[in-house]
mmCIF file of C-alpha atoms in Angstrom:
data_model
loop_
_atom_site.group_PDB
_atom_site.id
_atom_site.type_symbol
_atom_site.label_atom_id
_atom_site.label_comp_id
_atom_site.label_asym_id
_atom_site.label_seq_id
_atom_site.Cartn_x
_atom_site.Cartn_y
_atom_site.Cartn_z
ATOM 1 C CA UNK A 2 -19.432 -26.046 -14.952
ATOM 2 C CA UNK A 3 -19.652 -22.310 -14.205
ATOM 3 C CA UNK A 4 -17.530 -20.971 -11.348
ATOM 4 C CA UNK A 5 -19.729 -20.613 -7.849
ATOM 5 C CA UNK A 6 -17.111 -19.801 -5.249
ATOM 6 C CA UNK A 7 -15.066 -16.759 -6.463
ATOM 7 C CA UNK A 8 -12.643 -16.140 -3.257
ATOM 8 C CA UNK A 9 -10.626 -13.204 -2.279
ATOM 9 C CA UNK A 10 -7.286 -14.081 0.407
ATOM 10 C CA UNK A 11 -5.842 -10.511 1.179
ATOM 11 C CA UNK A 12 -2.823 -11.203 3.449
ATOM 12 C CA UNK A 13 -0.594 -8.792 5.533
ATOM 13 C CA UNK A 14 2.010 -10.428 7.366
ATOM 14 C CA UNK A 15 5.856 -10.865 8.924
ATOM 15 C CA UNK A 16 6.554 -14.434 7.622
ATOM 16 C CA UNK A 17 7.437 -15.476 4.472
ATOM 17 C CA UNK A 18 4.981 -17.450 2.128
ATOM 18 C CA UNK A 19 5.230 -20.893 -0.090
ATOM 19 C CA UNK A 20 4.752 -20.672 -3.400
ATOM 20 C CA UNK A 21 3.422 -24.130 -3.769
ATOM 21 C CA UNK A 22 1.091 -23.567 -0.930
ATOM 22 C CA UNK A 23 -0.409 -20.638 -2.277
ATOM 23 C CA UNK A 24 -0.900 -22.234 -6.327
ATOM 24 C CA UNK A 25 -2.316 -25.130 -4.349
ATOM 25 C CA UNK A 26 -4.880 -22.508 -2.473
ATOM 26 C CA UNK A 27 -5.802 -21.094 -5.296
ATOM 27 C CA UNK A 28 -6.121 -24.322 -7.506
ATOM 28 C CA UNK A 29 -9.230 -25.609 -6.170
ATOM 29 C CA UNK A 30 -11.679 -25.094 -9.186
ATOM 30 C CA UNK A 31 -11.705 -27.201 -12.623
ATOM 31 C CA UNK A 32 -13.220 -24.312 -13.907
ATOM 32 C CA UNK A 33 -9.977 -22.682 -14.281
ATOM 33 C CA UNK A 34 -7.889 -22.618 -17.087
ATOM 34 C CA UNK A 35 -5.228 -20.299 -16.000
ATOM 35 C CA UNK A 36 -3.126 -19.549 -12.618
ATOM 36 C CA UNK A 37 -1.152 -16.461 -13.169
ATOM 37 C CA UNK A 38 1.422 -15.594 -10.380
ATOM 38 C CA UNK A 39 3.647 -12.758 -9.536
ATOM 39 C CA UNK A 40 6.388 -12.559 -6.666
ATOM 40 C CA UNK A 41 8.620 -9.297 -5.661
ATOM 41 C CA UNK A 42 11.478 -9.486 -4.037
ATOM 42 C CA UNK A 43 14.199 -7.974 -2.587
ATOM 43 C CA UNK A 44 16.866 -6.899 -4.573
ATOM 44 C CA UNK A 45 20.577 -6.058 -4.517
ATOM 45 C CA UNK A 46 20.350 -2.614 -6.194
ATOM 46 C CA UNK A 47 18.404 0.567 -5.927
ATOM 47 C CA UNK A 48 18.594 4.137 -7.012
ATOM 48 C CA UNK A 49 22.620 3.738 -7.616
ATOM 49 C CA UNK A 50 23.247 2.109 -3.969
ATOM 50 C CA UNK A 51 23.921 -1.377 -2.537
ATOM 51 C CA UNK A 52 21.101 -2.273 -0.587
ATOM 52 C CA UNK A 53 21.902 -4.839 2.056
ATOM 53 C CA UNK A 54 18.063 -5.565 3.452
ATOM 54 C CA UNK A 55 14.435 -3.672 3.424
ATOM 55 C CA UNK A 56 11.939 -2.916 6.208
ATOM 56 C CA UNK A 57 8.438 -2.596 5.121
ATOM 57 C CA UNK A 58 6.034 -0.207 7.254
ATOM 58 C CA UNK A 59 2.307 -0.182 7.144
ATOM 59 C CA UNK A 60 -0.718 1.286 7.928
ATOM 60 C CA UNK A 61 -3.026 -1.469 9.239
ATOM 61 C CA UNK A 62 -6.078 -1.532 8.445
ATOM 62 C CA UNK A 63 -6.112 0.886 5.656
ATOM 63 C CA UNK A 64 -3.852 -1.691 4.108
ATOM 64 C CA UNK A 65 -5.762 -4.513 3.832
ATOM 65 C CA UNK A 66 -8.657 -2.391 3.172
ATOM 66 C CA UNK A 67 -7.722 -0.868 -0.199
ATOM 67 C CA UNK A 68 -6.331 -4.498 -1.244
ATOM 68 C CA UNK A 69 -9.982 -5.816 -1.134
ATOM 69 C CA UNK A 70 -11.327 -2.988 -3.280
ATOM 70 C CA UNK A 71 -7.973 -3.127 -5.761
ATOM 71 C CA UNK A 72 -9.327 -7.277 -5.885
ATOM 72 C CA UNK A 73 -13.031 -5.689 -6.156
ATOM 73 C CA UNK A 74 -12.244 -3.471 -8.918
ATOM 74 C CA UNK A 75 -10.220 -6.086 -10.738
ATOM 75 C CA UNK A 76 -13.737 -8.538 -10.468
ATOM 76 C CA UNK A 77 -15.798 -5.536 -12.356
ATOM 77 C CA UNK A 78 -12.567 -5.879 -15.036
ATOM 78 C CA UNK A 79 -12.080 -8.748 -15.904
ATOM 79 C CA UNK A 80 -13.559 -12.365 -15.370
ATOM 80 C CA UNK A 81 -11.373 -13.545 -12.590
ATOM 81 C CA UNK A 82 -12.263 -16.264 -9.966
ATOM 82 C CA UNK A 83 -9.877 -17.384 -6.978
ATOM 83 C CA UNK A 84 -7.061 -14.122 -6.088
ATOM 84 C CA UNK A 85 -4.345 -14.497 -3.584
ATOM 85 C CA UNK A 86 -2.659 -11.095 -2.230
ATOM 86 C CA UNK A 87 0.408 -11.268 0.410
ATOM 87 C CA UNK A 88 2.658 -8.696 1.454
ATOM 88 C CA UNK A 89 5.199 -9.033 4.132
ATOM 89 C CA UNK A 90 5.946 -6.302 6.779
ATOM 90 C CA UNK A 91 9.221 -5.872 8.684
ATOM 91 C CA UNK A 92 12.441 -6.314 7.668
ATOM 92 C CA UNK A 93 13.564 -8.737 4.891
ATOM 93 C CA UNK A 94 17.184 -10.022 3.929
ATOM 94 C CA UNK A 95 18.229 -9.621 0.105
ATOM 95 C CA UNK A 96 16.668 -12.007 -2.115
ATOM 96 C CA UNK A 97 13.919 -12.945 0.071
ATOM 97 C CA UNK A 98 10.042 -12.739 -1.306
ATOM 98 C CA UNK A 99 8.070 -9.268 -0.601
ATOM 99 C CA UNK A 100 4.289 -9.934 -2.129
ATOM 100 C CA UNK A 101 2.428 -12.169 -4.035
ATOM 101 C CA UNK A 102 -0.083 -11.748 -5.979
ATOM 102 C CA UNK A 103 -1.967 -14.677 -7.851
ATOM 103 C CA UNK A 104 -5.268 -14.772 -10.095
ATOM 104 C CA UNK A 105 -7.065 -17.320 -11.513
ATOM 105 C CA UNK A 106 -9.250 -17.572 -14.627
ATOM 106 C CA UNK A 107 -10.857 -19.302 -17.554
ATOM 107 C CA UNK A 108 -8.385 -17.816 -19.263
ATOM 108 C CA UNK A 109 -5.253 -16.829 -19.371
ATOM 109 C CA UNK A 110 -5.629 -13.043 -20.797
ATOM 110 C CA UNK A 111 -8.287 -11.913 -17.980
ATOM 111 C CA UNK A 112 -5.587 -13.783 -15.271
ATOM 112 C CA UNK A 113 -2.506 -12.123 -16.887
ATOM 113 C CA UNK A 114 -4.356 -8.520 -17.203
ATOM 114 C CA UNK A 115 -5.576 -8.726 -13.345
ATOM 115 C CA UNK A 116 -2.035 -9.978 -11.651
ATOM 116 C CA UNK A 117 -0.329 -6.893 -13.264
ATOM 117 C CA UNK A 118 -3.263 -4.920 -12.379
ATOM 118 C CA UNK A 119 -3.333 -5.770 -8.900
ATOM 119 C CA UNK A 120 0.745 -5.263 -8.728
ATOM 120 C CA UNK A 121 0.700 -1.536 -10.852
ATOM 121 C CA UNK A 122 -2.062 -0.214 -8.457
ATOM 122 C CA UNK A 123 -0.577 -2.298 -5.310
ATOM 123 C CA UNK A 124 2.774 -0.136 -5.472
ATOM 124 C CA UNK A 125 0.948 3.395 -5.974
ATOM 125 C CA UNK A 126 -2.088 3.078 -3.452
ATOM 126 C CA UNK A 127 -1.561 0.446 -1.067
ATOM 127 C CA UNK A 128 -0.101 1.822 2.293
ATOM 128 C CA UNK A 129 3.268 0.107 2.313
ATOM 129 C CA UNK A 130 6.174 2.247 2.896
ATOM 130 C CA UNK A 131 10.477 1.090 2.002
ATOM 131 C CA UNK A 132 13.371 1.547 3.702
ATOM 132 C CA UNK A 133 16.388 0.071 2.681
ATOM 133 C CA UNK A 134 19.735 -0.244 4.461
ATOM 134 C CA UNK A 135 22.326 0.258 2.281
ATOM 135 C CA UNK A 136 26.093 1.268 2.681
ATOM 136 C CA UNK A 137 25.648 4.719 3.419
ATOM 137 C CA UNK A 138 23.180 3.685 6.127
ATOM 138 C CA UNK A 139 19.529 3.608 6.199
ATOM 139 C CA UNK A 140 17.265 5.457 3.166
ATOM 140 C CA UNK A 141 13.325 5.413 2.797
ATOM 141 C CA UNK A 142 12.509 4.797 -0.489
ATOM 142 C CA UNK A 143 10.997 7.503 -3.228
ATOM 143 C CA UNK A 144 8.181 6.502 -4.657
ATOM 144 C CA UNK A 145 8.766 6.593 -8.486
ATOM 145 C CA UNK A 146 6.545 8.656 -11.164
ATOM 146 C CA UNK A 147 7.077 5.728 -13.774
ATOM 147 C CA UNK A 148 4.861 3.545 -11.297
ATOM 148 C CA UNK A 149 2.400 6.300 -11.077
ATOM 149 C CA UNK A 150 2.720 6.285 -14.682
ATOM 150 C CA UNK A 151 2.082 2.454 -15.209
ATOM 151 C CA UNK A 152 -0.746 2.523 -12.900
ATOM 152 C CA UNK A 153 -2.080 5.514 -15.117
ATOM 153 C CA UNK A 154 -2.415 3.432 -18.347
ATOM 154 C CA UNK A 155 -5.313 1.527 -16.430
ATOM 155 C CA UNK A 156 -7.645 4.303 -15.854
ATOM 156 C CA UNK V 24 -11.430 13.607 19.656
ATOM 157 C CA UNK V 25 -9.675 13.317 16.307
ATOM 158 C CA UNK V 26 -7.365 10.807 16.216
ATOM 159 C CA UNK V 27 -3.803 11.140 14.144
ATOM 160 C CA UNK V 28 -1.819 9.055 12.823
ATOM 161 C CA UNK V 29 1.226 9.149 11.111
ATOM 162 C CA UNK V 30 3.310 6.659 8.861
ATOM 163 C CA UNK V 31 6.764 5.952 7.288
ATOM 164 C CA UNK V 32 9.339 9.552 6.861
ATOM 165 C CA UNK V 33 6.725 11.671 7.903
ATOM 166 C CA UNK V 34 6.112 9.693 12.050
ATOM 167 C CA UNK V 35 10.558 9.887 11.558
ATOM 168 C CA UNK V 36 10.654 13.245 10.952
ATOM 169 C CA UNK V 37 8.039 14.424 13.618
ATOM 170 C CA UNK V 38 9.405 11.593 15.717
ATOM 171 C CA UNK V 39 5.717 10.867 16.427
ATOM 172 C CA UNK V 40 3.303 8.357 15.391
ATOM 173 C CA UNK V 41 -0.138 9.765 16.598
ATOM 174 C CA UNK V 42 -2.048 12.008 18.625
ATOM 175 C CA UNK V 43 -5.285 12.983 19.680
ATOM 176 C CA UNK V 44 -6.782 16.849 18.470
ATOM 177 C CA UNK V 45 -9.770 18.134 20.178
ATOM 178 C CA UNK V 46 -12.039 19.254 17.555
ATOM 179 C CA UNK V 47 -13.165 22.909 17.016
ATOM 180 C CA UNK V 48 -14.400 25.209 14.632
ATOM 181 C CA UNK V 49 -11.015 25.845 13.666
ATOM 182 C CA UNK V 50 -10.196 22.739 12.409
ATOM 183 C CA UNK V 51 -13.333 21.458 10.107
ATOM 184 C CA UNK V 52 -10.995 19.848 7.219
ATOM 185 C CA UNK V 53 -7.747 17.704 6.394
ATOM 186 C CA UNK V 54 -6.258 21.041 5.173
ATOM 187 C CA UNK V 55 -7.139 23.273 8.341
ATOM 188 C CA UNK V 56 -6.064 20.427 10.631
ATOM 189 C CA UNK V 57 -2.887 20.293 8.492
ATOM 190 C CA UNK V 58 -2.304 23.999 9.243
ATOM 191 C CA UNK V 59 -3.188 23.638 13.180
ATOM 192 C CA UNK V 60 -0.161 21.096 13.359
ATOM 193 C CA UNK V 61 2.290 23.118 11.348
ATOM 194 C CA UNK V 62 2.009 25.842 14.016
ATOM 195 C CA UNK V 63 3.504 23.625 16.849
ATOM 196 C CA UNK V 64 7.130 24.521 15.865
ATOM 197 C CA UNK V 65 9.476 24.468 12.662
ATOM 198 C CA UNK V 66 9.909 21.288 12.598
ATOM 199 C CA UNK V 67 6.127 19.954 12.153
ATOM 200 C CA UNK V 68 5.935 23.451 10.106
ATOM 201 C CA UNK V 69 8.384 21.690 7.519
ATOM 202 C CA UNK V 70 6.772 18.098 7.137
ATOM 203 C CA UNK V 71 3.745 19.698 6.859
ATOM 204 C CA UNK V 72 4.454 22.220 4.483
ATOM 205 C CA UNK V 73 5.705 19.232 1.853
ATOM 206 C CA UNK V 74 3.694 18.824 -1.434
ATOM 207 C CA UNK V 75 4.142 15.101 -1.153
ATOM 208 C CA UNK V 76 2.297 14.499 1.869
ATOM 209 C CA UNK V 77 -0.837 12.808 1.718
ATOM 210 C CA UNK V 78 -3.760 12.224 4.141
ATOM 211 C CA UNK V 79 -6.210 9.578 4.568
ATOM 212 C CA UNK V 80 -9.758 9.803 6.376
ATOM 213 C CA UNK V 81 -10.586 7.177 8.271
ATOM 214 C CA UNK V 82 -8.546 4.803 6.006
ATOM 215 C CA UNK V 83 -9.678 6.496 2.642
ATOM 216 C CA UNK V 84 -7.445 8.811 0.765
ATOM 217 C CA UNK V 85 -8.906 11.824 0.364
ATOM 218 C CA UNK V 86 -8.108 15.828 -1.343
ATOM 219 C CA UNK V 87 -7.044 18.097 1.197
ATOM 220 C CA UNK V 88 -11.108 19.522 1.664
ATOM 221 C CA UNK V 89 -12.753 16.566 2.913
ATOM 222 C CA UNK V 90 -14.178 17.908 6.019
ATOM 223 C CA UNK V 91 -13.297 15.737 9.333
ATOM 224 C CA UNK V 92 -15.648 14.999 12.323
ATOM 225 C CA UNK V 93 -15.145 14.025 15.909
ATOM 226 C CA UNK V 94 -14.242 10.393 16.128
ATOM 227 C CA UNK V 95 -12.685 10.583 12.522
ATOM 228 C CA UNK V 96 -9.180 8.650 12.107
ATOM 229 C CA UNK V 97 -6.743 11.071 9.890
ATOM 230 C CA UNK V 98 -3.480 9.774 8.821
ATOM 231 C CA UNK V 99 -0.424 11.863 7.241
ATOM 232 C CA UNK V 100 2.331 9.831 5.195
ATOM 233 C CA UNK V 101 4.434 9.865 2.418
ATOM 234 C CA UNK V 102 4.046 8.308 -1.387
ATOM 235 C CA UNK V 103 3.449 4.931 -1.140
ATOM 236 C CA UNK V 104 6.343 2.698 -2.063
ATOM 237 C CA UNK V 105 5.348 -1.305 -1.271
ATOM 238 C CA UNK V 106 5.103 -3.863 -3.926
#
């Protein structure tokens, strides 16, 4: 049977998410062959200082915005039929999940190619803005040219 | 009016995260509106003055001569960083 309900979730929120909850979301078509899934979190580490937790800004509205046309563009890519996209604002201990990003497919080469997609052109034109607390006290975070970079190798 | 917002370093640095700019002839694009709020002091001179800084339209990024209306919504901020 052909897919007849593509669906687009585009989540911006404080609270954390459930992975299970979300592959269970997006696991409602038999149509499917593939559920490809991607979580960031927070890590221990960054640019040669120990980060002890993260605050996410945003710009609401713009935000959730240019996550429905990253999903749109994505749909005119590749073959893709149920996506999931949370991101979590405020401040988050170490370890603790940041975004998630699932895609579901036929198959598993149109999923894989739209998760990574989603996260190279999240990180370089979605409106989220890092700052971590580390030792030496609190430090926005640069955005990097190898993202840009990544992002790039779409176009 | 034209409201302004601004995100991330850039509302930390200004220590403000919007205000309203009557519109004139003066100010008729994202660049020219740039240059209006550089001239409040040194400090709003330096943030706006950076070559990162980047400005959205009404939620759209957009190059620096996209001409702005009354009513518009412009936003300054940094790179983007989430993910």
């Amino acid at each position: 049977m052909l897919n007849t309900s593509c669906s687009t979730t585009v989540r911006v929120q404080q609270n954390d998410f459930s992975l299970a909850d979300e592959y269970e979301k997006l696991n409602q078509d038999q149509t499917d062959g593939a559920v490809v899934t991607f979580i960031g979190k927070v890590r221990d580490f960054n640019d040669g200082s120990v980060v002890t937790d993260l605050s996410l800004e945003h710009y609401p509205g713009m935000t959730e915005k240019v996550l429905n046309d990253l999903v749109a563009d994505s749909r005119h890519r590749w073959p893709i039929n149920h996506v999931t996209i949370i991101h979590r604002v405020g401040t988050m201990a170490l370890g603790e999940q940041i975004v998630f990003i699932g895609v579901t497919s036929m198959h598993r080469q149109a999923a894989f190619n739209a998760c990574e997609f989603l996260i190279d052109f999240l990180k370089t034109k979605a409106p989220f803005w890092k700052l971590e607390s580390t030792l030496e006290g609190e430090k926005w975070v640069d955005a990097r040219d190898s993202d840009t970079k990544t992002a790039e190798q779409w176009q | 009016m034209i409201n302004v917002l601004f995100f991330a370093q850039v509302r930390e640095l200004l220590g403000c995260s919007k205000l309203s700019v009557e519109p004139s002839a003066e100010i008729h694009n994202a660049d020219t509106l740039r240059e209006h709020l550089a001239r409040k002091n040194d400090k709003w001179a330096k943030v706006m003055a950076s070559d990162k800084l980047l400005v959205a339209i009404n939620q759209e990024l957009c190059p620096w001569d996209m001409v702005i209306s009354d009513g518009d919504e412009i936003a300054f901020f940094p790179p983007v960083t989430g993910g």
